[in-house]
Tab-separated table of C-alpha atoms in Angstrom:
chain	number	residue	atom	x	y	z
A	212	UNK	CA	106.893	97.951	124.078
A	213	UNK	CA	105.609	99.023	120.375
A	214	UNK	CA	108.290	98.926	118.277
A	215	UNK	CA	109.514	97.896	114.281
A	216	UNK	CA	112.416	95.978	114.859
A	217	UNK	CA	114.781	95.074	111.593
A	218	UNK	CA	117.256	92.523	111.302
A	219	UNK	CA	119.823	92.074	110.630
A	220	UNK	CA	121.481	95.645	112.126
A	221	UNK	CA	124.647	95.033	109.876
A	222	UNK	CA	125.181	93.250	106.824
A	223	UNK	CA	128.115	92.808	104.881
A	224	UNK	CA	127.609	91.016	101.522
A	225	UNK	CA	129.067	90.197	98.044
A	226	UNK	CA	127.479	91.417	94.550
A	227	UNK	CA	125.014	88.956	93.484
A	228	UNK	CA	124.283	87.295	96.830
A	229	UNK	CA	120.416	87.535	97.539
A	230	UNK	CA	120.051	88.509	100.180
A	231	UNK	CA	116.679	89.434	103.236
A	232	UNK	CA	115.809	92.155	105.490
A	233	UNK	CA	113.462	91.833	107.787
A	234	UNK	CA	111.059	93.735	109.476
A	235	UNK	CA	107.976	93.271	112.085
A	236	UNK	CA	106.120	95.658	113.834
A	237	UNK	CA	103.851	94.954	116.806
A	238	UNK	CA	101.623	97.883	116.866
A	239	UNK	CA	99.000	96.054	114.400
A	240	UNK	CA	99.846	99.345	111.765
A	241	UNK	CA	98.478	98.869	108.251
A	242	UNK	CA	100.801	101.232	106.540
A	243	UNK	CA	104.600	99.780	106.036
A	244	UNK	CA	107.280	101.145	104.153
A	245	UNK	CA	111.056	101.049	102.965
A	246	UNK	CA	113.679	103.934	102.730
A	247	UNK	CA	117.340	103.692	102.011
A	248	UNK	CA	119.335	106.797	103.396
A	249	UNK	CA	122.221	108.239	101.524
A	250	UNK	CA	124.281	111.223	102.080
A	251	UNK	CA	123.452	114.167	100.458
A	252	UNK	CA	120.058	112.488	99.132
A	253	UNK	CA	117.942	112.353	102.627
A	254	UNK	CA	115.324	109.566	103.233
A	255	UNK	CA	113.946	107.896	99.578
A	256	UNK	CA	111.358	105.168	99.520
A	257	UNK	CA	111.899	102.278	97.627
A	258	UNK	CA	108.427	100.350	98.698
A	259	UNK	CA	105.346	100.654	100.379
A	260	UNK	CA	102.227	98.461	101.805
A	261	UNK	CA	99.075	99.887	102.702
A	262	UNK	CA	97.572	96.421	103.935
A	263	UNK	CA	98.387	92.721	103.734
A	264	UNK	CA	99.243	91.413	100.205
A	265	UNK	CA	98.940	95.211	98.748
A	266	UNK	CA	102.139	96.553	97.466
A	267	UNK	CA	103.450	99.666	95.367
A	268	UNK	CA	106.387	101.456	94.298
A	269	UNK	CA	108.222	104.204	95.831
A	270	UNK	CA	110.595	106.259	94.431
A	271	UNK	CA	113.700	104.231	93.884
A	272	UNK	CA	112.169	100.100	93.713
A	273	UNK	CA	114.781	99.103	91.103
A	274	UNK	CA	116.856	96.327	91.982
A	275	UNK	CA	114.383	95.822	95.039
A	276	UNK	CA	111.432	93.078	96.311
A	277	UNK	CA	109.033	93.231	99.298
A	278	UNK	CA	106.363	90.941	100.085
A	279	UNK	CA	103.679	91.465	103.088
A	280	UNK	CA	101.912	87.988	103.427
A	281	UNK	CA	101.235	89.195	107.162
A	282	UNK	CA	100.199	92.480	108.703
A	283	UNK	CA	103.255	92.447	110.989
A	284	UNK	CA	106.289	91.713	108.617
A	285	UNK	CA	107.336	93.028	105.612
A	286	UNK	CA	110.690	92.183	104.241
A	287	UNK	CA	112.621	93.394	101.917
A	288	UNK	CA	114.572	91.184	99.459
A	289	UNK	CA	117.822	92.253	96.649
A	290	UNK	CA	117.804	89.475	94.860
A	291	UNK	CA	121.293	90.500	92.925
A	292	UNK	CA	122.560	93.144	95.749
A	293	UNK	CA	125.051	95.961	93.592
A	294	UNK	CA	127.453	98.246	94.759
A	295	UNK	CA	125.137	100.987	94.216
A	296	UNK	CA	123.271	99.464	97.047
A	297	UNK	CA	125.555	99.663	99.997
A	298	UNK	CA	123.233	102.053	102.234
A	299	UNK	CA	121.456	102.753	105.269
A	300	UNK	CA	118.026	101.322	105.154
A	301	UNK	CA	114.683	101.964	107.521
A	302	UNK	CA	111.401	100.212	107.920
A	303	UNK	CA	108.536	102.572	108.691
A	304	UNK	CA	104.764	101.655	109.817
A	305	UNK	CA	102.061	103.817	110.906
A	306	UNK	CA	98.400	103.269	111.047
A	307	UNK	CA	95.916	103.976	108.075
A	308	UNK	CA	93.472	105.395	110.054
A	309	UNK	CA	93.683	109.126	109.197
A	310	UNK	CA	96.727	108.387	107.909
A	311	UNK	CA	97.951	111.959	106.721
A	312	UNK	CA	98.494	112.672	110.462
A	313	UNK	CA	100.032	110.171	111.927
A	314	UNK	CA	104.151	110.326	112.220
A	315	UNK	CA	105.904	107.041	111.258
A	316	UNK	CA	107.338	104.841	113.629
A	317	UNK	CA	110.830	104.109	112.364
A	318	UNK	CA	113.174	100.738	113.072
A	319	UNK	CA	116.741	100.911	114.077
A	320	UNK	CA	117.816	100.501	110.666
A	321	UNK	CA	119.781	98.145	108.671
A	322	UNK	CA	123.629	99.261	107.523
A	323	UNK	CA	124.045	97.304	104.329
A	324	UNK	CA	127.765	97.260	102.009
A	325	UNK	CA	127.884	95.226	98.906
A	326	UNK	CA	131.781	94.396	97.627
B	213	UNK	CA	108.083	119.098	90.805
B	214	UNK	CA	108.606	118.131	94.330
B	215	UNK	CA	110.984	119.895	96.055
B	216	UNK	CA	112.439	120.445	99.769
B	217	UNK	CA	115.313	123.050	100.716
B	218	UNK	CA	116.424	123.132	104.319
B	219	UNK	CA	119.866	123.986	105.351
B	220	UNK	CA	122.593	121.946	105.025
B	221	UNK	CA	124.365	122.621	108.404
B	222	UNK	CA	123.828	124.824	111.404
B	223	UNK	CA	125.930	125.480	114.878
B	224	UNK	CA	124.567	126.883	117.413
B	225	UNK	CA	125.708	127.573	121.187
B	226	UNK	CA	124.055	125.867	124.624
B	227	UNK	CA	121.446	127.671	125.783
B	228	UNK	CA	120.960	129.423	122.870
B	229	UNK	CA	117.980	129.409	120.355
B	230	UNK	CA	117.990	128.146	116.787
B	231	UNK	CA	115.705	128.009	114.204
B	232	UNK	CA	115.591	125.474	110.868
B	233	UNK	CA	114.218	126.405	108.248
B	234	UNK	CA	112.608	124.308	105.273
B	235	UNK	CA	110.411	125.812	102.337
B	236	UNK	CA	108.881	123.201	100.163
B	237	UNK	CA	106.967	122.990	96.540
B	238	UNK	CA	105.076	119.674	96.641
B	239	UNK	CA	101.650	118.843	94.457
B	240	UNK	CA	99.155	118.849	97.065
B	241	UNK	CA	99.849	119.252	101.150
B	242	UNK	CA	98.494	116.986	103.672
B	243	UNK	CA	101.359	117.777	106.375
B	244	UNK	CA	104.291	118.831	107.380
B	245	UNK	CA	106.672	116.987	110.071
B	246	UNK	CA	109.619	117.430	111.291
B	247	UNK	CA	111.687	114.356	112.760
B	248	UNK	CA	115.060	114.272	114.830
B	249	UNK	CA	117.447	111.955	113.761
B	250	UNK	CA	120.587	110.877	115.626
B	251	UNK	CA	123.701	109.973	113.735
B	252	UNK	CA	123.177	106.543	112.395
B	253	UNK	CA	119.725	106.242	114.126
B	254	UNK	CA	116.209	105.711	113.161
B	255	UNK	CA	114.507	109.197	112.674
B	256	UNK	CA	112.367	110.112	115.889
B	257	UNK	CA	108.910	112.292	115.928
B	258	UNK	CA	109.176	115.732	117.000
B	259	UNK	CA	106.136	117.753	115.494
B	260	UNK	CA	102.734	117.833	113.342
B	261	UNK	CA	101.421	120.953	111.406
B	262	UNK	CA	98.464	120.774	108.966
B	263	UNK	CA	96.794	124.694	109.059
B	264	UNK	CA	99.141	127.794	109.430
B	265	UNK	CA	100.779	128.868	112.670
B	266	UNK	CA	102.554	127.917	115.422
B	267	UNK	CA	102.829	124.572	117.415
B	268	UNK	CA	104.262	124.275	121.053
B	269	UNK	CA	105.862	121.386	122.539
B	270	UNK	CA	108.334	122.006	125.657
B	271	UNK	CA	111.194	123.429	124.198
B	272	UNK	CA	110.256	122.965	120.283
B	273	UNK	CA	108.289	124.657	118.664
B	274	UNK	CA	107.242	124.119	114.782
B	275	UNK	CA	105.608	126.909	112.253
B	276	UNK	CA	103.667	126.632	109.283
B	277	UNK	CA	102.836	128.902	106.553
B	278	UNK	CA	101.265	127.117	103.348
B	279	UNK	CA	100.798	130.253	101.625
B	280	UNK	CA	104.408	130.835	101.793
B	281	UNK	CA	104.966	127.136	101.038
B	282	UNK	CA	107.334	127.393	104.666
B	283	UNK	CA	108.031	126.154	107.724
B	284	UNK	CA	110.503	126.627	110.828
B	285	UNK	CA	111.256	124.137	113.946
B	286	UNK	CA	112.596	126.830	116.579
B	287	UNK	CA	114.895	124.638	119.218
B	288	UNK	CA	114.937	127.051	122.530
B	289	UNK	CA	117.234	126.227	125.455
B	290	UNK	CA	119.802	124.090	123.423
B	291	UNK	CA	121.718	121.335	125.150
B	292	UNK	CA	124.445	119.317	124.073
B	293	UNK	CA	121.942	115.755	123.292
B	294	UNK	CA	120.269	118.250	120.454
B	295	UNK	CA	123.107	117.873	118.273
B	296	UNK	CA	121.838	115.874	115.703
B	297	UNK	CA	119.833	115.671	112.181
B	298	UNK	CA	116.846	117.360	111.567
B	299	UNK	CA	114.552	116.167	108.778
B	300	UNK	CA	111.782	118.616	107.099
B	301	UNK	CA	109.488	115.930	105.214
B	302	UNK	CA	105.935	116.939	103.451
B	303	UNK	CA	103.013	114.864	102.867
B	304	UNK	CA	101.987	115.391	99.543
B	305	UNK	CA	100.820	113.533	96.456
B	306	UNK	CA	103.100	111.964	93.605
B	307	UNK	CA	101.899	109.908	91.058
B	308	UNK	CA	98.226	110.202	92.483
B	309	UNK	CA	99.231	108.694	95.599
B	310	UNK	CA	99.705	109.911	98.852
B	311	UNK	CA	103.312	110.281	99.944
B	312	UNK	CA	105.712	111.421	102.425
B	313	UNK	CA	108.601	113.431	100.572
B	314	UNK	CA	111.558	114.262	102.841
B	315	UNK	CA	114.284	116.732	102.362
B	316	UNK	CA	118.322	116.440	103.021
B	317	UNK	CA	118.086	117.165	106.734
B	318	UNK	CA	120.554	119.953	108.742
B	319	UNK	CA	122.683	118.830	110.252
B	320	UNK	CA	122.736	120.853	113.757
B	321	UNK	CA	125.930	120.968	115.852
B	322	UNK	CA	125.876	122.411	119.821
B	323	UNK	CA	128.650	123.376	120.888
B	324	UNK	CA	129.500	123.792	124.833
């Protein structure tokens, strides 16, 4: 089944505790990216890969890492998680390949609270 | 600047029709799409429009004018499982680069 799976579903953390979220896809998509959803504010990205070991910013990157060393993952790292992170987060991938048409497939997303 | 209005929150009967609306400002258009989204789900594909007009697909239907920087999804038939988010995003460009820009979402709410 092609899917982007993200893990973990739930996280409960302390400020300052670095902390992973991971996500694969199997559908061999070039294009990954990173959103955090919070009320009132929609769907932001924070990062976004076009290919392995190519990387940029999105919108809101601050306080943020990703690294794609393989086509299928791309993680996303807080190495100091705040507060003012505690949010709903989504991986996206979609192919390249006439890109500007193609809908992104979205993961289950991750539900994330810093104390 | 980028922007994206939709509606904050709609209600709507079963059966009945409903239409969202979103009008959008964005530097350059490559797309518009318009995604479901359950509560505390991953947003799901509904519809694709790229040149003006209408787009059919069973019981939604999505419209595009870019001259009027607009666009509707029209929900016919409503049942109770359409009760859910529903996110206007553009593709446009920021910062020279290609990117999808999505609005707040309505919230839609079917009632029995």
């Amino acid at each position: 089944e092609a899917q982007v799976t993200q893990n973990p579903r739930y996280l409960i953390t302390v400020t300052g505790k670095k902390l992973t979220v991971t996500c694969s896809q199997n559908m061999n998509h070039e294009y990954m990216s990173w959103y955090r959803q919070d009320p009132g504010l929609g769907l932001r990205q924070i990062y976004y890969s076009m290919n392995v070991e190519v990387t940029d910013k999105g919108d809101v990157p601050e306080g943020y890492k990703v690294s794609r060393k393989e086509k299928r993952n791309f993680p996303l790292i807080l190495e100091s998680p705040s507060p003012n992170q505690t949010s709903l987060y989504f991986c996206a991938s979609s192919p390249l390949a006439g890109f500007s048409s193609y809908e992104q497939y979205f993961g289950p997303g991750t539900r994330l609270t810093v104390t | 600047g980028q922007n994206i209005d939709q509606p904050t929150e709609m209600t709507a009967t079963e059966g009945a029709i409903v239409q969202i609306n979103c009008t959008y400002q964005t530097s350059g258009f490559n797309g518009l799409f318009w995604y479901q989204q359950h509560a505390g789900e991953a947003p799901t594909f509904l519809s694709y429009n790229v040149l003006d007009g209408l787009e059919e697909k069973g019981r939604f239907s999505s419209f595009l004018s870019r001259s009027k920087g607009y666009s509707y999804l029209l929900l016919k038939e409503l049942q109770m499982k359409d009760s859910a988010s529903y996110l206007c995003a553009v593709r446009g460009v920021r910062e020279n680069t290609d990117k999808l820009i999505f609005g707040t979402g309505t919230r839609l709410q079917v009632f029995p």
